[in-house]
Amino acid sequence: MGTQGKNVDFSVLEFDNYNDYITSFATVKDYRYLSNQNTIKTIVQLGYRTTKIPYTSDEYVKRVDIALEAIRPKTAHVGLFSDLMAPTNEDPVLLEFKSRELLNLNKILSTIVFTSYINIDGSEISGYIDLDMSWRNCYREAIRHTDWRGVFGGKARLKPMPHHLSYSNPRYNVVKYSDSDNYQVMHDHNYGLMFMHRGDHKMISVGGQVNMYSRNAKRSMVYSPKFGYVVFYDHFVRKKV
């Protein structure tokens, strides 16, 4: 299968590596009846699990490069907050934010972040944040916005605010939910708190348990001494919004 010129396939950016890309085409029955991973991989590569033949390893790498190149010019004139990071700054959480900035601003990826911090009065504040909306609010200097220049510059902490997707302060019995530019807050009887993406209407489950919506977002947890544990929910947007 050729690379089809300069046609951009943003779906390849959903995967961390080629192996993840290939195995995404496999079915439950493949794993149940075929114990050999190489056999499963070969069946997928031959096109038996999709209407098109998947990319080879080399084609996958080229597709990733093309997709990344396609998104760079769109925000080059804006200037990225992550550009303010010191070259020597290796904070794991900030590096995760940096890796997601372009993808979120270009509506390829939509990330929800769960974070918490201890207030000066000893109360623990926590909440879910629509990362793209938070960045855009800072760009347009909305009345209520996170100082992302300060966050990346090492001068400010990331703190949940009452206008974010969720805001919780148990000491003062405060729990607040707010819809964002990209998500609508939902409460499911079985799965608890969820967020529906406004563009493709995919449901994002944040309860931690495996369920029918788990594939809609990739969950990862990162720790740093400054930010503590931060949970990322990365949703690959299924259509342009």
Coordinates of C-alpha atoms in Angstrom, one line a residue:
M1 CA 0.0 0.0 0.0
G2 CA 1.4 3.4 -1.0
T3 CA 1.4 6.5 1.1
Q4 CA -1.1 8.2 -1.2
G5 CA 0.9 11.3 -1.7
K6 CA 0.4 14.0 1.0
N7 CA -3.0 12.9 2.2
V8 CA -2.9 13.3 5.9
D9 CA -4.1 10.5 8.2
F10 CA -4.3 11.9 11.7
S11 CA -5.5 8.6 13.1
V12 CA -1.9 7.4 13.3
L13 CA -1.3 10.0 16.1
E14 CA -3.6 8.0 18.3
F15 CA -1.0 5.3 18.9
D16 CA 2.3 5.4 20.8
N17 CA 4.1 3.1 18.4
Y18 CA 3.6 0.8 15.4
N19 CA 2.8 -2.3 17.4
D20 CA -0.1 -0.5 19.1
Y21 CA -1.3 0.6 15.7
I22 CA -1.3 -2.9 14.2
T23 CA -2.8 -4.6 17.2
S24 CA -5.7 -2.1 17.3
F25 CA -7.1 -4.0 14.2
A26 CA -7.2 -7.3 16.0
T27 CA -10.4 -8.7 17.3
V28 CA -11.3 -10.4 20.6
K29 CA -11.6 -13.7 18.8
D30 CA -8.1 -13.4 17.4
Y31 CA -6.7 -13.3 21.0
R32 CA -9.0 -16.1 22.1
Y33 CA -8.2 -18.6 19.3
L34 CA -4.7 -17.5 18.2
S35 CA -2.2 -17.6 21.0
N36 CA 0.7 -16.5 18.8
Q37 CA 1.1 -12.7 18.7
N38 CA 3.1 -12.9 15.5
T39 CA 0.3 -14.8 13.8
I40 CA -2.2 -12.2 14.8
K41 CA 0.0 -9.4 13.6
T42 CA 0.5 -11.2 10.2
I43 CA -3.3 -11.6 9.7
V44 CA -3.8 -7.9 10.4
Q45 CA -1.0 -6.8 8.1
L46 CA -2.5 -8.9 5.3
G47 CA -5.7 -6.9 5.5
Y48 CA -8.1 -9.5 6.9
R49 CA -9.3 -7.3 9.7
T50 CA -10.0 -4.1 7.9
T51 CA -11.3 -2.8 4.5
K52 CA -7.9 -1.4 3.7
I53 CA -4.4 -2.9 4.1
P54 CA -2.7 -1.4 7.2
Y55 CA 0.5 0.5 6.9
T56 CA 3.8 -1.2 7.0
S57 CA 6.2 -0.1 9.7
D58 CA 8.0 2.3 7.3
E59 CA 4.7 3.7 6.0
Y60 CA 3.5 4.2 9.6
V61 CA 6.6 6.3 10.4
K62 CA 6.1 8.4 7.3
R63 CA 2.4 8.9 8.1
V64 CA 3.2 10.1 11.6
D65 CA 5.8 12.6 10.2
I66 CA 3.3 13.9 7.6
A67 CA 0.5 14.3 10.3
L68 CA 2.9 16.1 12.7
E69 CA 4.1 18.4 9.9
A70 CA 0.5 19.2 8.9
I71 CA -0.4 20.5 12.4
R72 CA 2.7 22.6 13.0
P73 CA 1.9 25.6 10.6
K74 CA -1.6 26.1 12.1
T75 CA -0.4 27.5 15.4
A76 CA 3.1 28.7 14.5
H77 CA 1.9 32.3 14.6
V78 CA 0.4 31.9 18.0
G79 CA 3.4 30.9 20.0
L80 CA 3.1 27.9 22.3
F81 CA 3.0 28.1 26.1
S82 CA 5.4 25.1 26.2
D83 CA 8.0 27.2 24.4
L84 CA 8.4 29.0 27.8
M85 CA 9.8 25.9 29.4
A86 CA 13.4 26.1 30.3
P87 CA 15.5 23.7 28.2
T88 CA 16.7 22.1 31.4
N89 CA 13.2 21.6 32.8
E90 CA 12.5 17.8 32.9
D91 CA 9.4 17.9 35.0
P92 CA 7.4 14.8 33.9
V93 CA 4.0 16.4 34.1
L94 CA 5.1 19.5 32.2
L95 CA 6.6 17.3 29.5
E96 CA 3.3 15.5 29.2
F97 CA 1.4 18.9 28.8
K98 CA 4.0 19.9 26.2
S99 CA 3.5 16.8 24.1
R100 CA -0.3 17.5 23.9
E101 CA -0.4 21.2 23.2
L102 CA -0.4 21.2 19.4
L103 CA -2.6 18.2 19.1
N104 CA -5.3 19.8 21.4
L105 CA -5.1 23.2 19.8
N106 CA -5.7 21.7 16.4
K107 CA -8.6 19.6 17.6
I108 CA -6.9 16.3 16.8
L109 CA -6.7 15.3 20.4
S110 CA -9.0 16.4 23.2
T111 CA -7.5 16.0 26.7
I112 CA -9.2 16.0 30.1
V113 CA -6.9 16.4 33.1
F114 CA -7.5 15.5 36.7
T115 CA -5.4 17.3 39.2
S116 CA -5.4 18.4 42.9
Y117 CA -3.5 20.6 45.3
I118 CA -3.4 21.5 48.9
N119 CA -4.7 25.0 49.6
I120 CA -3.1 27.3 52.2
D121 CA -5.8 26.5 54.7
G122 CA -5.0 22.8 54.4
S123 CA -8.0 21.9 52.3
E124 CA -7.5 19.6 49.2
I125 CA -8.9 21.1 46.0
S126 CA -9.4 18.7 43.0
G127 CA -11.0 18.8 39.7
Y128 CA -11.2 17.8 36.0
I129 CA -10.0 20.4 33.4
D130 CA -10.7 20.7 29.7
L131 CA -7.1 21.2 28.7
D132 CA -7.8 22.8 25.3
M133 CA -10.4 25.3 26.7
S134 CA -8.0 26.2 29.6
W135 CA -5.2 27.0 27.1
R136 CA -7.6 29.0 24.9
N137 CA -8.9 31.0 27.9
C138 CA -5.3 31.9 28.7
Y139 CA -4.7 33.0 25.1
R140 CA -7.7 35.3 25.1
E141 CA -7.1 36.4 28.7
A142 CA -10.5 35.4 29.9
I143 CA -11.6 36.8 33.3
R144 CA -11.1 33.4 34.8
H145 CA -8.1 31.5 33.4
T146 CA -5.1 29.5 34.4
D147 CA -1.8 31.2 34.1
W148 CA -0.2 28.8 31.7
R149 CA 2.7 31.1 30.9
G150 CA 3.5 30.9 34.6
V151 CA 2.9 27.2 34.8
F152 CA 5.3 26.4 32.0
G153 CA 7.7 29.1 33.2
G154 CA 7.9 27.5 36.6
K155 CA 6.2 30.4 38.4
A156 CA 2.7 29.1 38.9
R157 CA 0.8 26.0 40.0
L158 CA -2.0 24.3 38.1
K159 CA -5.1 24.7 40.2
P160 CA -8.7 23.5 39.6
M161 CA -11.1 26.4 39.5
P162 CA -14.9 26.6 40.0
H163 CA -15.5 27.1 36.3
H164 CA -13.7 23.9 35.3
L165 CA -15.4 20.7 34.3
S166 CA -15.5 19.7 38.0
Y167 CA -14.3 21.4 41.2
S168 CA -14.3 19.8 44.6
N169 CA -13.4 21.1 48.1
P170 CA -14.6 18.6 50.7
R171 CA -13.6 20.7 53.7
Y172 CA -16.2 23.3 52.7
N173 CA -18.6 20.8 51.2
V174 CA -18.2 22.4 47.7
V175 CA -18.8 20.3 44.6
K176 CA -19.4 22.0 41.3
Y177 CA -19.8 20.8 37.7
S178 CA -19.6 23.0 34.5
D179 CA -19.9 22.3 30.8
S180 CA -16.9 23.4 28.7
D181 CA -16.3 24.3 25.1
N182 CA -15.5 20.7 24.3
Y183 CA -17.4 18.6 26.8
Q184 CA -20.8 18.3 28.4
V185 CA -20.9 16.9 32.0
M186 CA -23.0 13.7 32.4
H187 CA -23.9 11.6 35.4
D188 CA -24.5 7.9 34.6
H189 CA -26.3 5.6 37.1
N190 CA -23.8 2.7 36.4
Y191 CA -20.6 4.5 35.5
G192 CA -20.8 7.7 37.6
L193 CA -19.3 11.0 36.3
M194 CA -18.7 11.1 32.6
F195 CA -18.0 13.7 29.9
M196 CA -19.5 13.7 26.4
H197 CA -17.4 15.3 23.7
R198 CA -19.4 17.9 21.9
G199 CA -17.8 17.2 18.5
D200 CA -18.2 13.4 18.0
H201 CA -20.5 12.7 21.0
K202 CA -18.2 10.1 22.4
M203 CA -18.5 9.4 26.1
I204 CA -15.4 9.7 28.3
S205 CA -15.6 7.6 31.5
V206 CA -13.3 8.7 34.3
G207 CA -14.3 6.3 37.1
G208 CA -11.3 4.0 36.5
Q209 CA -13.3 0.8 35.9
V210 CA -13.2 -0.9 32.6
N211 CA -16.5 -0.5 30.7
M212 CA -18.0 -0.1 27.3
Y213 CA -16.6 3.5 27.1
S214 CA -13.0 2.8 28.1
R215 CA -11.8 2.7 24.5
N216 CA -12.9 6.3 23.9
A217 CA -10.0 7.7 25.9
K218 CA -6.5 6.6 26.9
R219 CA -5.9 7.0 30.6
S220 CA -2.4 7.6 32.0
M221 CA -1.1 8.8 35.3
V222 CA 2.1 10.9 35.7
Y223 CA 3.8 12.0 38.9
S224 CA 6.2 14.9 39.6
P225 CA 7.3 16.4 42.9
K226 CA 5.8 19.8 42.0
F227 CA 2.4 18.7 40.6
G228 CA 1.9 15.4 42.4
Y229 CA -0.2 12.8 40.6
V230 CA -1.9 14.1 37.4
V231 CA -4.2 11.9 35.4
F232 CA -4.6 12.4 31.6
Y233 CA -7.6 11.3 29.6
D234 CA -6.7 11.6 25.9
H235 CA -9.6 11.3 23.5
F236 CA -8.8 11.1 19.8
V237 CA -11.4 13.2 18.0
R238 CA -13.1 11.1 15.4
K239 CA -14.1 14.0 13.1
K240 CA -13.1 17.6 12.5
V241 CA -15.0 19.9 14.9

